[in-house]
Amino acid sequence: MEVVNTVGRRKAAVARVYVKPGKGQITINRKALEVYFPLEILQYQVKQPLLATNTMENYDIVLSLDGGGITGQPLVWASHVHCARSTPRCVRY
């Protein structure tokens, strides 16, 4: 599998997502998930699409988040993660 790149938007938040085969590392704005989102509920919101599809250990995710505040950013990622996993419905760059 190649690296898949997609962009998701919700209100003022923008997420640029890069998905590639890996071991389950999630990096947000060059920081580890646990550093960027110290609250467990926000970490869960980011991980939820991967946990629901049992693919948490299969992919490395690099996110570039901008705008929307700390509670809006996980939602924009979660609502658009399907684009990174289903190439026919999404634009690839």
Tab-separated table of N, CA and C in Angstrom:
chain	number	residue	atom	x	y	z
A	1	MET	N	0.854	-1.188	0.000
A	1	MET	CA	0.000	0.000	0.000
A	1	MET	C	0.889	1.237	0.000
A	2	GLU	N	0.515	2.179	-0.774
A	2	GLU	CA	1.229	3.454	-0.821
A	2	GLU	C	0.729	4.386	0.276
A	3	VAL	N	1.378	5.513	0.410
A	3	VAL	CA	0.924	6.530	1.362
A	3	VAL	C	-0.314	7.199	0.792
A	4	VAL	N	-1.366	7.263	1.590
A	4	VAL	CA	-2.618	7.900	1.178
A	4	VAL	C	-2.713	9.244	1.883
A	5	ASN	N	-3.027	10.280	1.125
A	5	ASN	CA	-3.113	11.641	1.636
A	5	ASN	C	-4.516	12.161	1.370
A	6	THR	N	-5.157	12.707	2.397
A	6	THR	CA	-6.485	13.284	2.220
A	6	THR	C	-6.653	14.477	3.159
A	7	VAL	N	-7.621	15.312	2.850
A	7	VAL	CA	-7.901	16.496	3.656
A	7	VAL	C	-9.350	16.431	4.107
A	8	GLY	N	-9.587	16.718	5.396
A	8	GLY	CA	-10.937	16.767	5.927
A	8	GLY	C	-11.178	18.119	6.574
A	9	ARG	N	-12.408	18.600	6.488
A	9	ARG	CA	-12.758	19.891	7.075
A	9	ARG	C	-14.066	19.761	7.845
A	10	ARG	N	-14.135	20.455	8.952
A	10	ARG	CA	-15.374	20.556	9.734
A	10	ARG	C	-15.360	21.903	10.430
A	11	LYS	N	-16.322	22.735	10.085
A	11	LYS	CA	-16.387	24.104	10.603
A	11	LYS	C	-15.053	24.801	10.347
A	12	ALA	N	-14.331	25.207	11.400
A	12	ALA	CA	-13.065	25.928	11.203
A	12	ALA	C	-11.850	25.009	11.260
A	13	ALA	N	-12.049	23.714	11.531
A	13	ALA	CA	-10.924	22.785	11.665
A	13	ALA	C	-10.586	22.142	10.324
A	14	VAL	N	-9.304	21.983	10.078
A	14	VAL	CA	-8.815	21.328	8.865
A	14	VAL	C	-7.819	20.257	9.293
A	15	ALA	N	-7.991	19.043	8.765
A	15	ALA	CA	-7.069	17.941	9.056
A	15	ALA	C	-6.482	17.438	7.744
A	16	ARG	N	-5.171	17.395	7.678
A	16	ARG	CA	-4.472	16.758	6.576
A	16	ARG	C	-3.962	15.430	7.117
A	17	VAL	N	-4.343	14.344	6.467
A	17	VAL	CA	-4.086	13.013	6.981
A	17	VAL	C	-3.219	12.234	6.008
A	18	TYR	N	-2.171	11.612	6.533
A	18	TYR	CA	-1.298	10.740	5.760
A	18	TYR	C	-1.347	9.365	6.414
A	19	VAL	N	-1.765	8.356	5.665
A	19	VAL	CA	-1.899	6.999	6.180
A	19	VAL	C	-0.950	6.102	5.401
A	20	LYS	N	-0.148	5.317	6.129
A	20	LYS	CA	0.756	4.366	5.483
A	20	LYS	C	0.832	3.112	6.331
A	21	PRO	N	1.204	1.992	5.755
A	21	PRO	CA	1.348	0.774	6.543
A	21	PRO	C	2.370	0.985	7.656
A	22	GLY	N	2.109	0.438	8.811
A	22	GLY	CA	3.025	0.634	9.928
A	22	GLY	C	2.604	-0.148	11.145
A	23	LYS	N	2.947	0.393	12.314
A	23	LYS	CA	2.742	-0.315	13.573
A	23	LYS	C	1.734	0.364	14.500
A	24	GLY	N	1.013	1.359	14.026
A	24	GLY	CA	-0.005	1.992	14.856
A	24	GLY	C	0.403	3.299	15.494
A	25	GLN	N	1.491	3.908	15.036
A	25	GLN	CA	1.899	5.203	15.591
A	25	GLN	C	1.013	6.307	15.040
A	26	ILE	N	0.595	7.212	15.922
A	26	ILE	CA	-0.191	8.374	15.508
A	26	ILE	C	0.583	9.615	15.919
A	27	THR	N	0.884	10.456	14.942
A	27	THR	CA	1.626	11.689	15.176
A	27	THR	C	0.753	12.858	14.742
A	28	ILE	N	0.638	13.857	15.620
A	28	ILE	CA	-0.185	15.027	15.324
A	28	ILE	C	0.687	16.268	15.446
A	29	ASN	N	0.776	17.010	14.365
A	29	ASN	CA	1.599	18.225	14.326
A	29	ASN	C	2.990	17.972	14.921
A	30	ARG	N	3.598	16.872	14.483
A	30	ARG	CA	4.958	16.465	14.892
A	30	ARG	C	5.090	16.118	16.371
A	31	LYS	N	3.979	15.806	17.017
A	31	LYS	CA	3.997	15.392	18.418
A	31	LYS	C	3.268	14.060	18.537
A	32	ALA	N	3.634	13.271	19.529
A	32	ALA	CA	2.932	12.018	19.784
A	32	ALA	C	1.485	12.316	20.190
A	33	LEU	N	0.597	11.379	19.919
A	33	LEU	CA	-0.817	11.542	20.250
A	33	LEU	C	-1.006	11.896	21.725
A	34	GLU	N	-0.292	11.208	22.608
A	34	GLU	CA	-0.450	11.415	24.043
A	34	GLU	C	0.036	12.793	24.495
A	35	VAL	N	0.959	13.383	23.764
A	35	VAL	CA	1.469	14.720	24.093
A	35	VAL	C	0.512	15.789	23.565
A	36	TYR	N	0.038	15.616	22.336
A	36	TYR	CA	-0.825	16.621	21.721
A	36	TYR	C	-2.209	16.648	22.369
A	37	PHE	N	-2.766	15.459	22.642
A	37	PHE	CA	-4.063	15.353	23.315
A	37	PHE	C	-3.866	14.616	24.635
A	38	PRO	N	-3.579	15.320	25.730
A	38	PRO	CA	-3.318	14.636	27.004
A	38	PRO	C	-4.563	14.003	27.635
A	39	LEU	N	-5.751	14.434	27.268
A	39	LEU	CA	-6.976	13.854	27.824
A	39	LEU	C	-7.297	12.540	27.118
A	40	GLU	N	-7.602	11.518	27.900
A	40	GLU	CA	-7.876	10.197	27.332
A	40	GLU	C	-9.086	10.187	26.413
A	41	ILE	N	-10.101	10.983	26.711
A	41	ILE	CA	-11.293	11.013	25.856
A	41	ILE	C	-10.960	11.530	24.461
A	42	LEU	N	-10.065	12.509	24.365
A	42	LEU	CA	-9.672	13.021	23.056
A	42	LEU	C	-8.814	12.004	22.311
A	43	GLN	N	-7.962	11.287	23.031
A	43	GLN	CA	-7.170	10.224	22.416
A	43	GLN	C	-8.086	9.130	21.875
A	44	TYR	N	-9.111	8.809	22.648
A	44	TYR	CA	-10.072	7.791	22.219
A	44	TYR	C	-10.801	8.224	20.958
A	45	GLN	N	-11.183	9.501	20.874
A	45	GLN	CA	-11.872	9.993	19.685
A	45	GLN	C	-10.990	9.866	18.450
A	46	VAL	N	-9.701	10.098	18.602
A	46	VAL	CA	-8.785	9.960	17.473
A	46	VAL	C	-8.642	8.493	17.078
A	47	LYS	N	-8.547	7.609	18.058
A	47	LYS	CA	-8.331	6.187	17.795
A	47	LYS	C	-9.600	5.431	17.402
A	48	GLN	N	-10.748	5.984	17.682
A	48	GLN	CA	-12.008	5.277	17.527
A	48	GLN	C	-12.226	4.655	16.140
A	49	PRO	N	-12.002	5.354	15.030
A	49	PRO	CA	-12.228	4.709	13.726
A	49	PRO	C	-11.311	3.514	13.496
A	50	LEU	N	-10.086	3.588	13.979
A	50	LEU	CA	-9.156	2.472	13.808
A	50	LEU	C	-9.521	1.301	14.718
A	51	LEU	N	-9.965	1.594	15.933
A	51	LEU	CA	-10.379	0.536	16.850
A	51	LEU	C	-11.642	-0.162	16.355
A	52	ALA	N	-12.557	0.586	15.782
A	52	ALA	CA	-13.812	0.023	15.293
A	52	ALA	C	-13.594	-0.935	14.126
A	53	THR	N	-12.538	-0.707	13.354
A	53	THR	CA	-12.254	-1.558	12.196
A	53	THR	C	-11.108	-2.536	12.449
A	54	ASN	N	-10.640	-2.615	13.694
A	54	ASN	CA	-9.531	-3.498	14.073
A	54	ASN	C	-8.290	-3.290	13.203
A	55	THR	N	-7.972	-2.042	12.897
A	55	THR	CA	-6.796	-1.735	12.078
A	55	THR	C	-5.800	-0.847	12.814
A	56	MET	N	-5.926	-0.761	14.129
A	56	MET	CA	-5.062	0.119	14.918
A	56	MET	C	-3.591	-0.225	14.757
A	57	GLU	N	-3.256	-1.508	14.679
A	57	GLU	CA	-1.864	-1.941	14.597
A	57	GLU	C	-1.350	-2.031	13.163
A	58	ASN	N	-2.181	-1.696	12.172
A	58	ASN	CA	-1.793	-1.873	10.770
A	58	ASN	C	-1.269	-0.624	10.090
A	59	TYR	N	-1.573	0.548	10.631
A	59	TYR	CA	-1.250	1.791	9.933
A	59	TYR	C	-0.548	2.790	10.843
A	60	ASP	N	0.343	3.562	10.261
A	60	ASP	CA	0.904	4.740	10.916
A	60	ASP	C	0.155	5.944	10.364
A	61	ILE	N	-0.249	6.848	11.234
A	61	ILE	CA	-1.035	8.021	10.852
A	61	ILE	C	-0.238	9.271	11.204
A	62	VAL	N	-0.122	10.181	10.235
A	62	VAL	CA	0.471	11.490	10.481
A	62	VAL	C	-0.611	12.518	10.185
A	63	LEU	N	-0.930	13.335	11.197
A	63	LEU	CA	-1.977	14.348	11.069
A	63	LEU	C	-1.381	15.738	11.177
A	64	SER	N	-1.888	16.624	10.356
A	64	SER	CA	-1.585	18.037	10.483
A	64	SER	C	-2.913	18.733	10.739
A	65	LEU	N	-3.123	19.182	11.965
A	65	LEU	CA	-4.388	19.801	12.361
A	65	LEU	C	-4.227	21.304	12.494
A	66	ASP	N	-5.261	22.027	12.074
A	66	ASP	CA	-5.234	23.477	12.158
A	66	ASP	C	-6.644	23.980	12.447
A	67	GLY	N	-6.767	24.881	13.410
A	67	GLY	CA	-8.047	25.521	13.716
A	67	GLY	C	-9.006	24.592	14.438
A	68	GLY	N	-10.116	25.149	14.859
A	68	GLY	CA	-11.183	24.360	15.445
A	68	GLY	C	-11.108	24.120	16.934
A	69	GLY	N	-10.006	24.422	17.566
A	69	GLY	CA	-9.890	24.194	19.002
A	69	GLY	C	-9.575	22.755	19.329
A	70	ILE	N	-9.205	22.511	20.557
A	70	ILE	CA	-8.729	21.183	20.956
A	70	ILE	C	-9.824	20.128	20.935
A	71	THR	N	-11.082	20.505	21.117
A	71	THR	CA	-12.141	19.498	21.073
A	71	THR	C	-12.681	19.281	19.670
A	72	GLY	N	-12.551	20.233	18.791
A	72	GLY	CA	-13.025	20.073	17.419
A	72	GLY	C	-12.063	19.299	16.536
A	73	GLN	N	-10.780	19.340	16.845
A	73	GLN	CA	-9.786	18.697	15.997
A	73	GLN	C	-9.918	17.177	15.940
A	74	PRO	N	-10.148	16.476	17.056
A	74	PRO	CA	-10.325	15.022	16.933
A	74	PRO	C	-11.554	14.649	16.109
A	75	LEU	N	-12.587	15.473	16.180
A	75	LEU	CA	-13.803	15.175	15.436
A	75	LEU	C	-13.608	15.285	13.931
A	76	VAL	N	-12.829	16.266	13.489
A	76	VAL	CA	-12.604	16.406	12.055
A	76	VAL	C	-11.796	15.226	11.536
A	77	TRP	N	-10.854	14.730	12.327
A	77	TRP	CA	-10.103	13.542	11.936
A	77	TRP	C	-11.028	12.334	11.875
A	78	ALA	N	-11.802	12.123	12.917
A	78	ALA	CA	-12.653	10.935	12.993
A	78	ALA	C	-13.724	10.936	11.911
A	79	SER	N	-14.265	12.095	11.585
A	79	SER	CA	-15.331	12.148	10.595
A	79	SER	C	-14.825	11.988	9.175
A	80	HIS	N	-13.524	12.131	8.952
A	80	HIS	CA	-12.983	12.027	7.596
A	80	HIS	C	-11.973	10.906	7.434
A	81	VAL	N	-11.795	10.060	8.424
A	81	VAL	CA	-10.835	8.973	8.307
A	81	VAL	C	-11.240	7.974	7.224
A	82	HIS	N	-12.519	7.854	6.949
A	82	HIS	CA	-12.957	6.937	5.902
A	82	HIS	C	-12.378	7.319	4.549
A	83	CYS	N	-12.087	8.584	4.327
A	83	CYS	CA	-11.501	9.012	3.055
A	83	CYS	C	-10.113	8.430	2.855
A	84	ALA	N	-9.347	8.345	3.905
A	84	ALA	CA	-7.997	7.799	3.792
A	84	ALA	C	-8.025	6.297	3.545
A	85	ARG	N	-9.091	5.628	3.956
A	85	ARG	CA	-9.167	4.176	3.831
A	85	ARG	C	-9.896	3.745	2.571
A	86	SER	N	-10.700	4.612	1.959
A	86	SER	CA	-11.470	4.216	0.782
A	86	SER	C	-11.147	5.152	-0.367
A	87	THR	N	-10.238	4.757	-1.194
A	87	THR	CA	-9.733	5.635	-2.241
A	87	THR	C	-10.747	5.994	-3.324
A	88	PRO	N	-11.732	5.157	-3.680
A	88	PRO	CA	-12.648	5.575	-4.753
A	88	PRO	C	-13.466	6.817	-4.441
A	89	ARG	N	-13.739	7.083	-3.137
A	89	ARG	CA	-14.583	8.222	-2.787
A	89	ARG	C	-13.790	9.495	-2.543
A	90	CYS	N	-12.473	9.437	-2.546
A	90	CYS	CA	-11.685	10.577	-2.118
A	90	CYS	C	-10.662	10.994	-3.158
A	91	VAL	N	-10.281	12.236	-3.087
A	91	VAL	CA	-9.263	12.771	-3.976
A	91	VAL	C	-7.888	12.478	-3.378
A	92	ARG	N	-6.991	11.981	-4.197
A	92	ARG	CA	-5.629	11.721	-3.752
A	92	ARG	C	-4.722	12.784	-4.320
A	93	TYR	N	-3.728	13.176	-3.547
A	93	TYR	CA	-2.796	14.198	-3.989
A	93	TYR	C	-1.444	13.589	-4.262
